[in-house]
PDB file of C-alpha atoms in Angstrom:
ATOM      1  CA  MET A  10      -6.453 -20.835  -1.291  1.00  0.00           C
ATOM      2  CA  ARG A  11      -3.919 -17.870   0.076  1.00  0.00           C
ATOM      3  CA  THR A  12      -4.890 -17.574   3.833  1.00  0.00           C
ATOM      4  CA  THR A  13      -1.963 -14.985   4.552  1.00  0.00           C
ATOM      5  CA  PRO A  14      -1.586 -11.919   2.466  1.00  0.00           C
ATOM      6  CA  ALA A  15       1.700 -11.104   0.572  1.00  0.00           C
ATOM      7  CA  ILE A  16       3.497  -7.874   0.491  1.00  0.00           C
ATOM      8  CA  TYR A  17       6.082  -6.668  -2.286  1.00  0.00           C
ATOM      9  CA  ALA A  18       7.912  -3.432  -2.461  1.00  0.00           C
ATOM     10  CA  VAL A  19      10.433  -1.750  -4.995  1.00  0.00           C
ATOM     11  CA  ARG A  20      12.435   1.177  -4.292  1.00  0.00           C
ATOM     12  CA  MET A  21      13.377   4.172  -6.729  1.00  0.00           C
ATOM     13  CA  ASN A  22      17.312   5.367  -6.837  1.00  0.00           C
ATOM     14  CA  PRO A  23      16.702   9.288  -7.355  1.00  0.00           C
ATOM     15  CA  GLN A  24      20.360   9.357  -7.390  1.00  0.00           C
ATOM     16  CA  ASN A  25      20.488   7.630 -10.634  1.00  0.00           C
ATOM     17  CA  THR A  26      18.238   9.695 -12.984  1.00  0.00           C
ATOM     18  CA  GLN A  27      19.445   8.259 -16.372  1.00  0.00           C
ATOM     19  CA  GLN A  28      19.196   4.529 -15.634  1.00  0.00           C
ATOM     20  CA  ASP A  29      15.577   5.562 -14.252  1.00  0.00           C
ATOM     21  CA  CYS A  30      14.347   7.256 -17.190  1.00  0.00           C
ATOM     22  CA  GLU A  31      15.721   4.275 -19.234  1.00  0.00           C
ATOM     23  CA  ARG A  32      13.627   2.157 -17.084  1.00  0.00           C
ATOM     24  CA  ILE A  33      10.696   4.366 -17.569  1.00  0.00           C
ATOM     25  CA  ALA A  34      10.759   4.089 -21.506  1.00  0.00           C
ATOM     26  CA  ARG A  35      11.309   0.105 -20.899  1.00  0.00           C
ATOM     27  CA  TRP A  36       8.113  -0.315 -18.439  1.00  0.00           C
ATOM     28  CA  ALA A  37       5.785   1.581 -21.050  1.00  0.00           C
ATOM     29  CA  SER A  38       6.720  -0.161 -23.973  1.00  0.00           C
ATOM     30  CA  LEU A  39       5.114  -3.189 -21.588  1.00  0.00           C
ATOM     31  CA  VAL A  40       1.981  -2.036 -20.717  1.00  0.00           C
ATOM     32  CA  PRO A  41      -1.004  -0.996 -22.828  1.00  0.00           C
ATOM     33  CA  GLU A  42      -0.847   1.866 -25.082  1.00  0.00           C
ATOM     34  CA  ASP A  43      -3.705   3.895 -23.189  1.00  0.00           C
ATOM     35  CA  ARG A  44      -1.810   3.367 -19.900  1.00  0.00           C
ATOM     36  CA  ALA A  45       1.553   4.435 -21.101  1.00  0.00           C
ATOM     37  CA  LEU A  46       0.176   7.670 -22.549  1.00  0.00           C
ATOM     38  CA  ARG A  47      -1.490   8.367 -19.224  1.00  0.00           C
ATOM     39  CA  VAL A  48       1.489   7.903 -17.479  1.00  0.00           C
ATOM     40  CA  SER A  49       3.765  10.186 -19.865  1.00  0.00           C
ATOM     41  CA  GLN A  50       1.319  13.046 -19.185  1.00  0.00           C
ATOM     42  CA  PHE A  51       2.903  13.323 -15.658  1.00  0.00           C
ATOM     43  CA  HIS A  52       5.374  16.250 -15.587  1.00  0.00           C
ATOM     44  CA  HIS A  53       7.778  14.717 -13.250  1.00  0.00           C
ATOM     45  CA  TRP A  54       9.675  11.409 -13.821  1.00  0.00           C
ATOM     46  CA  GLN A  55       9.394  10.352 -10.198  1.00  0.00           C
ATOM     47  CA  ASP A  56       6.030  10.082 -10.743  1.00  0.00           C
ATOM     48  CA  GLN A  57       5.978   7.953 -14.003  1.00  0.00           C
ATOM     49  CA  TRP A  58       8.243   5.845 -12.300  1.00  0.00           C
ATOM     50  CA  ARG A  59       6.051   5.141  -9.223  1.00  0.00           C
ATOM     51  CA  SER A  60       3.071   4.580 -11.461  1.00  0.00           C
ATOM     52  CA  LEU A  61       4.528   2.355 -13.935  1.00  0.00           C
ATOM     53  CA  ALA A  62       6.443   0.581 -11.036  1.00  0.00           C
ATOM     54  CA  GLY A  63       3.125  -0.251  -9.441  1.00  0.00           C
ATOM     55  CA  ASP A  64       2.046  -1.969 -12.976  1.00  0.00           C
ATOM     56  CA  MET A  65       5.490  -4.130 -13.228  1.00  0.00           C
ATOM     57  CA  LEU A  66       5.627  -5.154  -9.637  1.00  0.00           C
ATOM     58  CA  VAL A  67       1.904  -6.262  -9.848  1.00  0.00           C
ATOM     59  CA  ARG A  68       2.589  -8.216 -13.043  1.00  0.00           C
ATOM     60  CA  TYR A  69       5.538  -9.745 -11.475  1.00  0.00           C
ATOM     61  CA  VAL A  70       4.295 -11.308  -8.440  1.00  0.00           C
ATOM     62  CA  LEU A  71       1.384 -12.642 -10.603  1.00  0.00           C
ATOM     63  CA  ARG A  72       3.694 -14.165 -13.105  1.00  0.00           C
ATOM     64  CA  VAL A  73       6.390 -15.770 -10.577  1.00  0.00           C
ATOM     65  CA  GLN A  74       4.468 -15.861  -7.416  1.00  0.00           C
ATOM     66  CA  PHE A  75       0.896 -16.956  -8.561  1.00  0.00           C
ATOM     67  CA  GLY A  76       2.132 -18.621 -11.731  1.00  0.00           C
ATOM     68  CA  LEU A  77      -0.144 -16.703 -14.258  1.00  0.00           C
ATOM     69  CA  VAL A  78       0.655 -15.974 -17.944  1.00  0.00           C
ATOM     70  CA  ALA A  79       1.399 -12.399 -18.330  1.00  0.00           C
ATOM     71  CA  ALA A  80      -0.154 -12.297 -21.914  1.00  0.00           C
ATOM     72  CA  ARG A  81      -3.389 -13.757 -20.286  1.00  0.00           C
ATOM     73  CA  LEU A  82      -3.821 -11.187 -17.446  1.00  0.00           C
ATOM     74  CA  GLN A  83      -6.953  -8.871 -17.872  1.00  0.00           C
ATOM     75  CA  PHE A  84      -7.108  -5.847 -15.859  1.00  0.00           C
ATOM     76  CA  VAL A  85     -10.447  -4.075 -15.193  1.00  0.00           C
ATOM     77  CA  LYS A  86     -11.585  -1.574 -12.639  1.00  0.00           C
ATOM     78  CA  ASN A  87     -15.085  -1.687 -10.473  1.00  0.00           C
ATOM     79  CA  ALA A  88     -17.260   1.245 -10.351  1.00  0.00           C
ATOM     80  CA  TYR A  89     -15.013   3.014  -7.751  1.00  0.00           C
ATOM     81  CA  ASN A  90     -12.172   2.787  -9.820  1.00  0.00           C
ATOM     82  CA  LYS A  91     -10.482  -0.131  -7.840  1.00  0.00           C
ATOM     83  CA  PRO A  92      -8.444  -2.433 -10.516  1.00  0.00           C
ATOM     84  CA  TYR A  93      -8.814  -6.050 -10.145  1.00  0.00           C
ATOM     85  CA  LEU A  94      -7.896  -9.231 -12.226  1.00  0.00           C
ATOM     86  CA  ARG A  95     -10.707 -10.605 -14.400  1.00  0.00           C
ATOM     87  CA  GLY A  96     -11.560 -14.242 -14.060  1.00  0.00           C
ATOM     88  CA  ASN A  97      -9.173 -14.932 -11.077  1.00  0.00           C
ATOM     89  CA  GLU A  98      -9.445 -14.775  -7.276  1.00  0.00           C
ATOM     90  CA  VAL A  99      -6.071 -13.318  -6.768  1.00  0.00           C
ATOM     91  CA  GLN A 100      -6.537  -9.443  -5.221  1.00  0.00           C
ATOM     92  CA  PHE A 101      -4.243  -6.962  -5.139  1.00  0.00           C
ATOM     93  CA  ASN A 102      -3.706  -3.130  -4.062  1.00  0.00           C
ATOM     94  CA  ILE A 103      -0.932  -0.648  -5.171  1.00  0.00           C
ATOM     95  CA  SER A 104       0.244   2.591  -3.134  1.00  0.00           C
ATOM     96  CA  HIS A 105       3.564   4.838  -3.674  1.00  0.00           C
ATOM     97  CA  SER A 106       4.942   7.375  -2.071  1.00  0.00           C
ATOM     98  CA  GLY A 107       8.688   8.909  -1.990  1.00  0.00           C
ATOM     99  CA  ALA A 108      11.080   6.316  -3.206  1.00  0.00           C
ATOM    100  CA  TRP A 109       8.495   3.604  -2.342  1.00  0.00           C
ATOM    101  CA  THR A 110       6.367   1.856  -4.667  1.00  0.00           C
ATOM    102  CA  VAL A 111       4.278  -1.301  -2.403  1.00  0.00           C
ATOM    103  CA  ALA A 112       1.737  -3.719  -3.484  1.00  0.00           C
ATOM    104  CA  ALA A 113      -0.557  -6.418  -1.413  1.00  0.00           C
ATOM    105  CA  PHE A 114      -2.049  -9.676  -2.484  1.00  0.00           C
ATOM    106  CA  HIS A 115      -4.549 -12.019  -1.354  1.00  0.00           C
ATOM    107  CA  THR A 116      -7.630 -14.262  -2.599  1.00  0.00           C
ATOM    108  CA  GLU A 117      -9.782 -11.743  -0.668  1.00  0.00           C
ATOM    109  CA  SER A 118      -9.972  -7.959  -0.916  1.00  0.00           C
ATOM    110  CA  ILE A 119      -7.137  -5.987   0.424  1.00  0.00           C
ATOM    111  CA  GLY A 120      -6.139  -2.449   0.730  1.00  0.00           C
ATOM    112  CA  ILE A 121      -2.534  -1.088   1.242  1.00  0.00           C
ATOM    113  CA  ASP A 122      -0.996   2.492   2.142  1.00  0.00           C
ATOM    114  CA  ILE A 123       2.116   4.127   2.365  1.00  0.00           C
ATOM    115  CA  GLU A 124       3.332   7.644   3.040  1.00  0.00           C
ATOM    116  CA  VAL A 125       6.213   9.539   3.615  1.00  0.00           C
ATOM    117  CA  ILE A 126       6.003  10.631   7.272  1.00  0.00           C
ATOM    118  CA  GLY A 127       5.461  14.631   7.480  1.00  0.00           C
ATOM    119  CA  LYS A 128       4.072  16.881   9.802  1.00  0.00           C
ATOM    120  CA  ALA A 129       0.656  16.064  11.640  1.00  0.00           C
ATOM    121  CA  ASP A 130      -1.970  18.319   9.916  1.00  0.00           C
ATOM    122  CA  MET A 131      -4.460  18.697  12.577  1.00  0.00           C
ATOM    123  CA  GLU A 132      -6.450  20.641  10.482  1.00  0.00           C
ATOM    124  CA  LEU A 133      -7.041  17.864   8.090  1.00  0.00           C
ATOM    125  CA  ALA A 134      -7.393  15.497  11.001  1.00  0.00           C
ATOM    126  CA  ARG A 135     -10.202  17.552  12.630  1.00  0.00           C
ATOM    127  CA  ALA A 136     -12.215  17.702   9.309  1.00  0.00           C
ATOM    128  CA  MET A 137     -11.307  13.972   8.211  1.00  0.00           C
ATOM    129  CA  PHE A 138     -10.712  11.661  11.037  1.00  0.00           C
ATOM    130  CA  ALA A 139     -13.410   9.945  13.251  1.00  0.00           C
ATOM    131  CA  THR A 140     -13.956  12.028  16.756  1.00  0.00           C
ATOM    132  CA  SER A 141     -11.987   9.130  18.725  1.00  0.00           C
ATOM    133  CA  GLU A 142      -8.880   9.429  16.359  1.00  0.00           C
ATOM    134  CA  TYR A 143      -8.649  13.086  16.643  1.00  0.00           C
ATOM    135  CA  GLU A 144      -9.059  13.309  20.229  1.00  0.00           C
ATOM    136  CA  ALA A 145      -6.311  10.485  20.413  1.00  0.00           C
ATOM    137  CA  LEU A 146      -4.025  12.400  17.791  1.00  0.00           C
ATOM    138  CA  SER A 147      -4.747  15.613  20.041  1.00  0.00           C
ATOM    139  CA  ASN A 148      -4.111  14.021  23.589  1.00  0.00           C
ATOM    140  CA  HIS A 149      -0.837  12.386  22.287  1.00  0.00           C
ATOM    141  CA  SER A 150       2.701  13.954  22.699  1.00  0.00           C
ATOM    142  CA  ALA A 151       3.731  16.363  20.483  1.00  0.00           C
ATOM    143  CA  GLU A 152       7.002  14.527  20.064  1.00  0.00           C
ATOM    144  CA  GLY A 153       5.309  11.508  18.747  1.00  0.00           C
ATOM    145  CA  ARG A 154       2.234  13.006  17.063  1.00  0.00           C
ATOM    146  CA  ASP A 155       3.580  13.190  13.361  1.00  0.00           C
ATOM    147  CA  ARG A 156       4.181   9.723  13.495  1.00  0.00           C
ATOM    148  CA  LEU A 157       0.856   8.551  14.861  1.00  0.00           C
ATOM    149  CA  PHE A 158      -0.935  10.890  12.405  1.00  0.00           C
ATOM    150  CA  TYR A 159       0.348   8.694   9.667  1.00  0.00           C
ATOM    151  CA  ARG A 160      -0.249   5.868  11.320  1.00  0.00           C
ATOM    152  CA  ILE A 161      -4.134   6.689  11.550  1.00  0.00           C
ATOM    153  CA  TRP A 162      -3.925   7.962   8.227  1.00  0.00           C
ATOM    154  CA  THR A 163      -2.725   4.922   6.353  1.00  0.00           C
ATOM    155  CA  ALA A 164      -4.881   2.705   8.290  1.00  0.00           C
ATOM    156  CA  LYS A 165      -7.802   4.860   7.166  1.00  0.00           C
ATOM    157  CA  GLU A 166      -6.763   4.873   3.486  1.00  0.00           C
ATOM    158  CA  SER A 167      -5.864   1.214   3.488  1.00  0.00           C
ATOM    159  CA  CYS A 168      -9.394   0.320   4.734  1.00  0.00           C
ATOM    160  CA  ILE A 169     -11.622   2.281   1.955  1.00  0.00           C
ATOM    161  CA  LYS A 170      -9.142   0.819  -0.403  1.00  0.00           C
ATOM    162  CA  ALA A 171     -10.061  -2.893   0.621  1.00  0.00           C
ATOM    163  CA  VAL A 172     -13.345  -1.752   1.056  1.00  0.00           C
ATOM    164  CA  GLY A 173     -12.939  -0.842  -2.690  1.00  0.00           C
ATOM    165  CA  LYS A 174     -15.207   1.885  -2.612  1.00  0.00           C
ATOM    166  CA  GLY A 175     -12.836   4.824  -2.406  1.00  0.00           C
ATOM    167  CA  LEU A 176     -13.855   8.365  -1.061  1.00  0.00           C
ATOM    168  CA  SER A 177     -17.540   7.722  -1.426  1.00  0.00           C
ATOM    169  CA  ILE A 178     -16.844   6.214   2.513  1.00  0.00           C
ATOM    170  CA  PRO A 179     -16.758   9.285   4.570  1.00  0.00           C
ATOM    171  CA  LEU A 180     -13.462   8.785   6.428  1.00  0.00           C
ATOM    172  CA  ASP A 181     -15.214  10.109   9.808  1.00  0.00           C
ATOM    173  CA  SER A 182     -17.475   7.364   9.720  1.00  0.00           C
ATOM    174  CA  PHE A 183     -15.249   4.689  10.858  1.00  0.00           C
ATOM    175  CA  SER A 184     -12.358   4.727  13.487  1.00  0.00           C
ATOM    176  CA  VAL A 185      -9.052   2.671  13.730  1.00  0.00           C
ATOM    177  CA  VAL A 186      -8.143   3.574  16.987  1.00  0.00           C
ATOM    178  CA  GLN A 187      -8.892   1.536  20.002  1.00  0.00           C
ATOM    179  CA  GLU A 188     -10.794   3.438  22.739  1.00  0.00           C
ATOM    180  CA  GLY A 189      -9.068   5.031  25.355  1.00  0.00           C
ATOM    181  CA  SER A 190      -5.913   3.678  24.051  1.00  0.00           C
ATOM    182  CA  VAL A 191      -3.485   3.471  20.824  1.00  0.00           C
ATOM    183  CA  SER A 192      -1.231   1.083  21.675  1.00  0.00           C
ATOM    184  CA  LEU A 193      -1.091  -2.965  21.258  1.00  0.00           C
ATOM    185  CA  PRO A 194       1.537  -5.128  22.505  1.00  0.00           C
ATOM    186  CA  GLY A 195       3.485  -7.458  20.075  1.00  0.00           C
ATOM    187  CA  THR A 196       6.954  -8.850  18.927  1.00  0.00           C
ATOM    188  CA  VAL A 197       8.871  -8.166  15.916  1.00  0.00           C
ATOM    189  CA  ALA A 198       8.709 -11.062  13.597  1.00  0.00           C
ATOM    190  CA  GLU A 199      11.508 -12.862  11.766  1.00  0.00           C
ATOM    191  CA  ALA A 200      12.321 -12.081   8.230  1.00  0.00           C
ATOM    192  CA  ALA A 201      13.135 -15.705   6.200  1.00  0.00           C
ATOM    193  CA  GLY A 202      12.301 -17.340   2.678  1.00  0.00           C
ATOM    194  CA  ALA A 203      12.718 -14.152   0.154  1.00  0.00           C
ATOM    195  CA  GLU A 204      15.387 -16.196  -1.961  1.00  0.00           C
ATOM    196  CA  ASN A 205      12.965 -18.296  -4.041  1.00  0.00           C
ATOM    197  CA  MET A 206      11.476 -14.858  -5.396  1.00  0.00           C
ATOM    198  CA  GLY A 207      14.876 -13.207  -5.941  1.00  0.00           C
ATOM    199  CA  ALA A 208      14.135 -10.602  -3.329  1.00  0.00           C
ATOM    200  CA  GLU A 209      15.069  -9.371  -0.198  1.00  0.00           C
ATOM    201  CA  ALA A 210      13.031 -10.073   3.161  1.00  0.00           C
ATOM    202  CA  VAL A 211      12.254  -7.372   5.364  1.00  0.00           C
ATOM    203  CA  GLY A 212      11.047  -8.163   8.734  1.00  0.00           C
ATOM    204  CA  ALA A 213       7.455  -6.851  10.000  1.00  0.00           C
ATOM    205  CA  SER A 214       7.190  -4.080  12.658  1.00  0.00           C
ATOM    206  CA  ALA A 215       5.603  -4.834  15.943  1.00  0.00           C
ATOM    207  CA  PRO A 216       1.566  -4.692  15.764  1.00  0.00           C
ATOM    208  CA  PRO A 217       0.553  -1.279  15.283  1.00  0.00           C
ATOM    209  CA  MET A 218      -0.326   1.758  17.610  1.00  0.00           C
ATOM    210  CA  LEU A 219      -4.117   1.168  16.297  1.00  0.00           C
ATOM    211  CA  ARG A 220      -6.797  -1.532  16.938  1.00  0.00           C
ATOM    212  CA  SER A 221      -6.430  -4.657  15.258  1.00  0.00           C
ATOM    213  CA  ALA A 222      -9.995  -4.268  13.661  1.00  0.00           C
ATOM    214  CA  VAL A 223     -11.661  -1.353  12.193  1.00  0.00           C
ATOM    215  CA  LYS A 224     -15.029  -0.226  14.140  1.00  0.00           C
ATOM    216  CA  GLY A 225     -17.561   1.459  11.742  1.00  0.00           C
ATOM    217  CA  GLN A 226     -21.076   2.855  11.734  1.00  0.00           C
ATOM    218  CA  THR A 227     -22.361   0.290   8.271  1.00  0.00           C
ATOM    219  CA  PRO A 228     -21.656  -3.592   8.092  1.00  0.00           C
ATOM    220  CA  GLU A 229     -19.152  -2.895   5.155  1.00  0.00           C
ATOM    221  CA  LEU A 230     -16.671  -1.022   7.378  1.00  0.00           C
ATOM    222  CA  CYS A 231     -16.938  -3.646  10.143  1.00  0.00           C
ATOM    223  CA  GLY A 232     -14.593  -7.004  10.120  1.00  0.00           C
ATOM    224  CA  TRP A 233     -11.437  -5.515   8.875  1.00  0.00           C
ATOM    225  CA  HIS A 234      -8.122  -6.021  10.333  1.00  0.00           C
ATOM    226  CA  LEU A 235      -4.907  -3.404  10.052  1.00  0.00           C
ATOM    227  CA  ARG A 236      -1.238  -4.329  10.056  1.00  0.00           C
ATOM    228  CA  GLN A 237       1.767  -2.150   9.975  1.00  0.00           C
ATOM    229  CA  PHE A 238       5.319  -2.438   8.754  1.00  0.00           C
ATOM    230  CA  GLU A 239       8.311  -0.560   8.575  1.00  0.00           C
ATOM    231  CA  LEU A 240      10.325  -0.432   5.389  1.00  0.00           C
ATOM    232  CA  GLU A 241      12.285   2.601   6.613  1.00  0.00           C
ATOM    233  CA  PRO A 242      11.874   5.183   9.546  1.00  0.00           C
ATOM    234  CA  ASP A 243      10.394   7.826   7.554  1.00  0.00           C
ATOM    235  CA  TYR A 244       7.586   5.876   5.748  1.00  0.00           C
ATOM    236  CA  MET A 245       4.391   4.324   7.349  1.00  0.00           C
ATOM    237  CA  LEU A 246       2.711   1.324   5.350  1.00  0.00           C
ATOM    238  CA  THR A 247      -0.414  -0.256   6.749  1.00  0.00           C
ATOM    239  CA  VAL A 248      -2.340  -3.198   5.068  1.00  0.00           C
ATOM    240  CA  CYS A 249      -6.229  -3.820   5.898  1.00  0.00           C
ATOM    241  CA  SER A 250      -7.421  -7.188   5.095  1.00  0.00           C
ATOM    242  CA  ALA A 251     -10.505  -9.487   5.827  1.00  0.00           C
ATOM    243  CA  THR A 252      -7.863 -11.589   7.484  1.00  0.00           C
ATOM    244  CA  ASP A 253      -6.394 -11.209  10.777  1.00  0.00           C
ATOM    245  CA  CYS A 254      -3.260 -13.514   9.876  1.00  0.00           C
ATOM    246  CA  TRP A 255      -0.403 -11.836   8.640  1.00  0.00           C
ATOM    247  CA  PRO A 256       3.092 -12.105   7.076  1.00  0.00           C
ATOM    248  CA  SER A 257       6.024 -11.803   9.070  1.00  0.00           C
ATOM    249  CA  ARG A 258       7.900 -10.148   6.200  1.00  0.00           C
ATOM    250  CA  ILE A 259       7.538  -7.881   3.021  1.00  0.00           C
ATOM    251  CA  PHE A 260       9.639  -8.980  -0.282  1.00  0.00           C
ATOM    252  CA  VAL A 261      11.691  -6.020  -1.432  1.00  0.00           C
ATOM    253  CA  VAL A 262      12.103  -6.904  -5.334  1.00  0.00           C
ATOM    254  CA  ASN A 263      15.122  -5.244  -7.233  1.00  0.00           C
ATOM    255  CA  ALA A 264      13.516  -3.199 -10.076  1.00  0.00           C
ATOM    256  CA  ASP A 265      16.033  -5.061 -12.399  1.00  0.00           C
ATOM    257  CA  ARG A 266      13.870  -7.768 -12.245  1.00  0.00           C
ATOM    258  CA  LEU A 267      10.289  -6.066 -13.168  1.00  0.00           C
ATOM    259  CA  HIS A 268      10.239  -7.119 -16.889  1.00  0.00           C
TER     260      HIS A 268
END
């Protein structure tokens, strides 16, 4: 049983449109027909790439890291549309934003969310965040508010994805910030051991400016742990899991290996 979640990422190259469009066609031929058809209906090739990259990244990791036979993989969805692997204890979750597609794996339920850092949407925060989260954001310096907004947002998204019930869980029904504070001490972990996966290892950021456990109004929202990682300065990535044992790295896989 894997006690530590595993996190993988693949990056799009927006400057090489022809190569990536060729890759989309190749990937589409490797997924079920109905899936390929849905993806083909996206108007922008970048959306097609991100969506298929998630599928291919999951299949790659299940094959290479977990030793599962690709032809025997059966993906299904729960009542809230969260995908899972039938007949196997491996749990996974996917997210994508901008140039990055990421996936988290564990033997327990797990959620992941990545976002390009933009401007803090204070009206959205007022409507969707718990009171303690909105107050922490409002009281934060204007200089760091955008980054804090996405720390909170990705934490909340990763949490509801880990629970597996989607937006049936109101976002203001739980909080991911610590009472009276939004900082936790920590050190940067060393990156190592990517060679066997044919991937580059990226060191994890220090523990997040968020509480390490989620505080919710119902039992299903309690007992979850959060960890944030930095792939690039302009992105925020958060993983939510029932475990508080975290990896020290993210494996970045070359898109050429996804087949």
